[in-house]
Amino acid sequence: MSQILQHDAALVLFSGGQDSATCLAWALSRFARVETLGFAYGQRHAVELDCRERLIEGLKDIHPDWAKKLGDSHTLSIPTLATISDTALTRDVEIAMGADGLPNTFVPGRNLLFVSFAAALAYRRGIGALVGGMCETDYSGYPDCRDATLKALNVALNLGMATDFQLHTPLMWRDKAATWTLAHELGGAALVDLIREHSHTCYLGERGGRHDWGYGCGECPACQLRAKGWREYQAGQASLSAGTASS
């Protein structure tokens, strides 16, 4: 007999980054109960995990009803992923493009493992919805972020566990500017400011340098994508303000 899952409950893959923080707000606006899951896998930017508590507390302050919906926060340690990987996210090496055309920040199988572990935890807790911040619009070409990959994984998980998990990827077709816009739609300027100040993106784990888009080295691919998205979001907001003033 298959496990009975609650489809008004969601488990969010929550790293402490911009994308996952936005997805957490998205889930809180749609589901009755929301739990979070982060992974410690020997990543260079493990500081991202330290950002989660402040983000969660900030979300509770933004919407009192979100505070009522937030359930347990989980962390799974999977150091084996770093042991078998040879990447710039799990080794102290310079970030560069690989011979396969992918940046060496690609950790093979990472999202496949993350979603599979999330499904196993959700199964035990009776949670029917999985939410992840994967995106193939503004990304580094990682094949495990693609829509086709994740839809296939969703099918495999449901077959392998005899369940009906629904895997949601609300950022799949949004670039980083649109992700900032979504945050504003969900929680206004307060959520944008919370994510800008307390989420972490930088692959190098840099929290010393403060930029208008948040903290980071400003040079790695993740920082560059976040900065570009922030500039485009700000330009869009300025255009909207100008249009409103002239109408």
CSV table of C-alpha atoms in Angstrom, one decimal:
chain,number,residue,atom,x,y,z
A,1,MET,CA,0.0,0.0,0.0
A,2,SER,CA,1.3,3.5,-0.9
A,3,GLN,CA,1.9,6.1,1.7
A,4,ILE,CA,-0.9,8.7,2.1
A,5,LEU,CA,0.6,12.1,1.5
A,6,GLN,CA,-0.8,15.5,2.4
A,7,HIS,CA,-0.8,17.6,-0.7
A,8,ASP,CA,-1.4,20.8,1.3
A,9,ALA,CA,2.0,20.3,2.9
A,10,ALA,CA,5.4,21.1,1.3
A,11,LEU,CA,9.0,20.3,1.9
A,12,VAL,CA,11.3,23.1,0.5
A,13,LEU,CA,14.9,22.4,-0.5
A,14,PHE,CA,16.3,25.3,1.4
A,15,SER,CA,20.0,26.1,1.1
A,16,GLY,CA,19.9,29.6,2.4
A,17,GLY,CA,20.4,31.2,-1.0
A,18,GLN,CA,18.4,33.7,-2.9
A,19,ASP,CA,16.5,31.2,-5.0
A,20,SER,CA,15.6,28.8,-2.2
A,21,ALA,CA,14.5,31.7,0.1
A,22,THR,CA,12.2,32.9,-2.7
A,23,CYS,CA,10.9,29.4,-3.1
A,24,LEU,CA,10.2,29.2,0.6
A,25,ALA,CA,8.1,32.3,0.5
A,26,TRP,CA,6.3,30.9,-2.6
A,27,ALA,CA,5.5,27.7,-0.7
A,28,LEU,CA,4.3,29.6,2.4
A,29,SER,CA,1.9,31.5,0.2
A,30,ARG,CA,0.4,28.3,-1.2
A,31,PHE,CA,0.6,25.5,1.3
A,32,ALA,CA,-0.9,24.9,4.8
A,33,ARG,CA,2.3,23.4,6.3
A,34,VAL,CA,5.8,24.0,5.1
A,35,GLU,CA,9.0,22.3,6.3
A,36,THR,CA,12.5,22.9,5.1
A,37,LEU,CA,15.5,20.8,4.2
A,38,GLY,CA,19.2,21.8,3.8
A,39,PHE,CA,22.2,19.7,2.9
A,40,ALA,CA,25.7,19.7,4.3
A,41,TYR,CA,27.8,18.0,1.7
A,42,GLY,CA,31.3,19.5,2.2
A,43,GLN,CA,30.5,22.6,0.1
A,44,ARG,CA,33.0,25.5,0.2
A,45,HIS,CA,30.1,27.9,0.8
A,46,ALA,CA,28.7,26.1,3.8
A,47,VAL,CA,28.1,29.5,5.3
A,48,GLU,CA,24.8,29.4,3.3
A,49,LEU,CA,23.5,26.9,5.8
A,50,ASP,CA,24.1,29.5,8.6
A,51,CYS,CA,21.9,32.0,6.8
A,52,ARG,CA,18.8,29.8,7.0
A,53,GLU,CA,17.7,30.6,10.6
A,54,ARG,CA,17.8,34.3,10.0
A,55,LEU,CA,15.8,34.0,6.8
A,56,ILE,CA,13.2,31.8,8.5
A,57,GLU,CA,12.8,34.3,11.4
A,58,GLY,CA,12.6,37.2,8.9
A,59,LEU,CA,9.8,35.4,7.0
A,60,LYS,CA,7.9,34.9,10.2
A,61,ASP,CA,8.1,38.6,10.9
A,62,ILE,CA,6.9,39.6,7.3
A,63,HIS,CA,3.7,37.5,7.5
A,64,PRO,CA,2.3,36.3,10.8
A,65,ASP,CA,0.4,33.6,8.9
A,66,TRP,CA,3.6,32.3,7.5
A,67,ALA,CA,4.9,31.8,11.0
A,68,LYS,CA,1.9,29.5,11.7
A,69,LYS,CA,2.6,27.5,8.6
A,70,LEU,CA,6.4,26.9,9.2
A,71,GLY,CA,7.2,23.5,10.5
A,72,ASP,CA,10.4,21.7,11.2
A,73,SER,CA,13.8,22.6,9.7
A,74,HIS,CA,15.9,19.6,8.7
A,75,THR,CA,19.6,19.3,7.8
A,76,LEU,CA,21.0,16.1,6.2
A,77,SER,CA,24.7,15.5,6.1
A,78,ILE,CA,25.9,13.7,3.0
A,79,PRO,CA,29.7,14.2,3.0
A,80,THR,CA,30.1,11.3,0.6
A,81,LEU,CA,29.1,13.7,-2.2
A,82,ALA,CA,32.2,15.8,-1.6
A,83,THR,CA,34.4,12.6,-1.3
A,84,ILE,CA,33.4,11.4,-4.8
A,85,SER,CA,33.3,14.8,-6.4
A,86,ASP,CA,36.2,16.8,-7.9
A,87,THR,CA,34.7,20.3,-8.3
A,88,ALA,CA,35.3,23.9,-7.4
A,89,LEU,CA,32.4,23.7,-4.9
A,90,THR,CA,33.9,20.8,-3.0
A,91,ARG,CA,37.6,21.6,-3.5
A,92,ASP,CA,39.8,24.6,-3.0
A,93,VAL,CA,40.5,25.1,-6.7
A,94,GLU,CA,40.0,28.0,-9.1
A,95,ILE,CA,36.6,28.3,-10.8
A,96,ALA,CA,37.0,27.6,-14.5
A,97,MET,CA,35.2,26.1,-17.5
A,98,GLY,CA,35.7,22.3,-18.0
A,99,ALA,CA,36.5,20.5,-21.2
A,100,ASP,CA,32.9,19.3,-21.3
A,101,GLY,CA,31.7,22.9,-21.6
A,102,LEU,CA,30.3,23.0,-18.0
A,103,PRO,CA,31.9,25.1,-15.2
A,104,ASN,CA,33.8,23.1,-12.7
A,105,THR,CA,31.3,24.2,-10.1
A,106,PHE,CA,29.0,21.5,-11.4
A,107,VAL,CA,28.6,18.7,-8.8
A,108,PRO,CA,27.5,15.7,-10.8
A,109,GLY,CA,24.3,14.2,-9.4
A,110,ARG,CA,23.8,16.8,-6.7
A,111,ASN,CA,20.2,17.8,-7.4
A,112,LEU,CA,19.3,14.2,-8.2
A,113,LEU,CA,20.5,13.2,-4.8
A,114,PHE,CA,19.0,16.2,-3.1
A,115,VAL,CA,15.5,15.6,-4.5
A,116,SER,CA,15.7,11.9,-3.8
A,117,PHE,CA,16.7,12.5,-0.2
A,118,ALA,CA,13.9,15.1,0.1
A,119,ALA,CA,11.4,12.6,-1.3
A,120,ALA,CA,12.5,10.0,1.3
A,121,LEU,CA,12.1,12.5,4.1
A,122,ALA,CA,8.8,13.7,2.8
A,123,TYR,CA,7.5,10.2,2.5
A,124,ARG,CA,8.2,9.6,6.2
A,125,ARG,CA,6.6,12.8,7.2
A,126,GLY,CA,3.6,12.4,4.9
A,127,ILE,CA,4.4,15.5,2.8
A,128,GLY,CA,3.1,15.4,-0.8
A,129,ALA,CA,4.8,18.5,-2.4
A,130,LEU,CA,8.5,19.0,-3.0
A,131,VAL,CA,9.7,22.5,-3.9
A,132,GLY,CA,13.1,23.4,-5.4
A,133,GLY,CA,14.7,26.5,-6.8
A,134,MET,CA,16.2,24.8,-9.9
A,135,CYS,CA,16.1,27.0,-13.0
A,136,GLU,CA,17.2,26.7,-16.6
A,137,THR,CA,16.7,30.3,-17.6
A,138,ASP,CA,19.5,32.0,-15.7
A,139,TYR,CA,21.9,29.3,-14.7
A,140,SER,CA,25.4,27.9,-15.4
A,141,GLY,CA,24.2,25.0,-17.7
A,142,TYR,CA,23.9,22.4,-15.1
A,143,PRO,CA,22.0,19.5,-16.6
A,144,ASP,CA,20.4,18.5,-13.3
A,145,CYS,CA,18.6,21.9,-13.2
A,146,ARG,CA,16.7,21.3,-16.4
A,147,ASP,CA,13.0,20.9,-16.5
A,148,ALA,CA,13.1,17.6,-18.4
A,149,THR,CA,15.5,16.2,-15.8
A,150,LEU,CA,13.3,17.1,-12.9
A,151,LYS,CA,10.1,15.9,-14.5
A,152,ALA,CA,11.8,12.6,-15.2
A,153,LEU,CA,13.0,12.4,-11.6
A,154,ASN,CA,9.5,13.1,-10.4
A,155,VAL,CA,8.2,10.2,-12.4
A,156,ALA,CA,10.9,7.9,-11.2
A,157,LEU,CA,10.3,8.8,-7.5
A,158,ASN,CA,6.6,8.2,-7.8
A,159,LEU,CA,7.2,4.8,-9.4
A,160,GLY,CA,9.9,3.8,-7.0
A,161,MET,CA,8.0,4.8,-3.9
A,162,ALA,CA,4.4,4.1,-5.2
A,163,THR,CA,3.4,7.7,-4.3
A,164,ASP,CA,2.2,10.8,-6.0
A,165,PHE,CA,4.7,13.4,-5.1
A,166,GLN,CA,4.3,16.8,-6.9
A,167,LEU,CA,7.7,18.4,-7.6
A,168,HIS,CA,7.4,22.2,-8.0
A,169,THR,CA,10.1,24.4,-9.5
A,170,PRO,CA,8.6,27.9,-9.4
A,171,LEU,CA,11.8,29.5,-10.8
A,172,MET,CA,12.3,27.2,-13.7
A,173,TRP,CA,11.4,29.8,-16.4
A,174,ARG,CA,12.4,32.9,-14.5
A,175,ASP,CA,15.7,34.7,-14.8
A,176,LYS,CA,17.3,36.3,-11.7
A,177,ALA,CA,15.6,39.7,-12.3
A,178,ALA,CA,12.2,37.9,-12.4
A,179,THR,CA,13.2,36.0,-9.2
A,180,TRP,CA,13.7,39.4,-7.4
A,181,THR,CA,10.3,40.5,-8.8
A,182,LEU,CA,8.6,37.4,-7.5
A,183,ALA,CA,10.1,38.0,-4.1
A,184,HIS,CA,8.6,41.5,-4.2
A,185,GLU,CA,5.2,40.2,-5.3
A,186,LEU,CA,5.2,37.7,-2.4
A,187,GLY,CA,6.5,39.8,0.4
A,188,GLY,CA,7.0,43.4,-0.8
A,189,ALA,CA,10.2,45.4,-0.1
A,190,ALA,CA,10.6,43.7,3.3
A,191,LEU,CA,11.1,40.3,1.6
A,192,VAL,CA,13.4,41.7,-1.0
A,193,ASP,CA,15.5,43.4,1.7
A,194,LEU,CA,15.6,40.2,3.8
A,195,ILE,CA,16.8,38.1,0.9
A,196,ARG,CA,19.3,40.8,-0.2
A,197,GLU,CA,20.8,41.1,3.3
A,198,HIS,CA,20.7,37.6,4.7
A,199,SER,CA,20.7,35.0,1.8
A,200,HIS,CA,24.0,33.7,0.5
A,201,THR,CA,24.9,33.1,-3.1
A,202,CYS,CA,28.7,33.4,-3.4
A,203,TYR,CA,30.4,30.1,-4.4
A,204,LEU,CA,33.5,31.1,-2.4
A,205,GLY,CA,31.6,31.6,0.8
A,206,GLU,CA,32.5,35.2,1.0
A,207,ARG,CA,30.5,37.3,3.4
A,208,GLY,CA,32.9,40.2,3.9
A,209,GLY,CA,32.1,42.2,0.8
A,210,ARG,CA,28.8,44.1,0.8
A,211,HIS,CA,27.3,45.0,-2.5
A,212,ASP,CA,23.9,46.6,-3.4
A,213,TRP,CA,22.6,43.1,-4.1
A,214,GLY,CA,24.0,41.5,-1.0
A,215,TYR,CA,27.2,39.8,0.2
A,216,GLY,CA,29.7,38.0,-1.9
A,217,CYS,CA,33.0,38.0,-3.8
A,218,GLY,CA,31.4,39.7,-6.7
A,219,GLU,CA,33.4,37.7,-9.2
A,220,CYS,CA,32.3,34.1,-9.2
A,221,PRO,CA,29.5,33.0,-11.6
A,222,ALA,CA,26.9,32.9,-8.9
A,223,CYS,CA,27.7,36.5,-7.7
A,224,GLN,CA,27.7,37.7,-11.3
A,225,LEU,CA,24.3,36.2,-12.0
A,226,ARG,CA,22.8,37.7,-8.8
A,227,ALA,CA,24.3,41.1,-9.5
A,228,LYS,CA,23.1,41.2,-13.1
A,229,GLY,CA,19.6,40.1,-12.0
A,230,TRP,CA,19.6,42.8,-9.3
A,231,ARG,CA,20.5,45.6,-11.8
A,232,GLU,CA,17.8,44.5,-14.2
A,233,TYR,CA,15.2,44.2,-11.4
A,234,GLN,CA,16.1,47.7,-10.2
A,235,ALA,CA,15.9,49.1,-13.7
A,236,GLY,CA,12.4,47.5,-14.1
A,237,GLN,CA,11.3,49.0,-10.8
A,238,ALA,CA,12.5,52.4,-11.8
A,239,SER,CA,10.7,52.1,-15.1
A,240,LEU,CA,7.5,51.2,-13.3
A,241,SER,CA,7.8,54.1,-10.9
A,242,ALA,CA,8.4,56.5,-13.8
A,243,GLY,CA,5.4,55.2,-15.6
A,244,THR,CA,3.2,55.5,-12.5
A,245,ALA,CA,4.4,59.1,-11.9
A,246,SER,CA,3.6,60.2,-15.5
A,247,SER,CA,0.1,58.6,-15.6
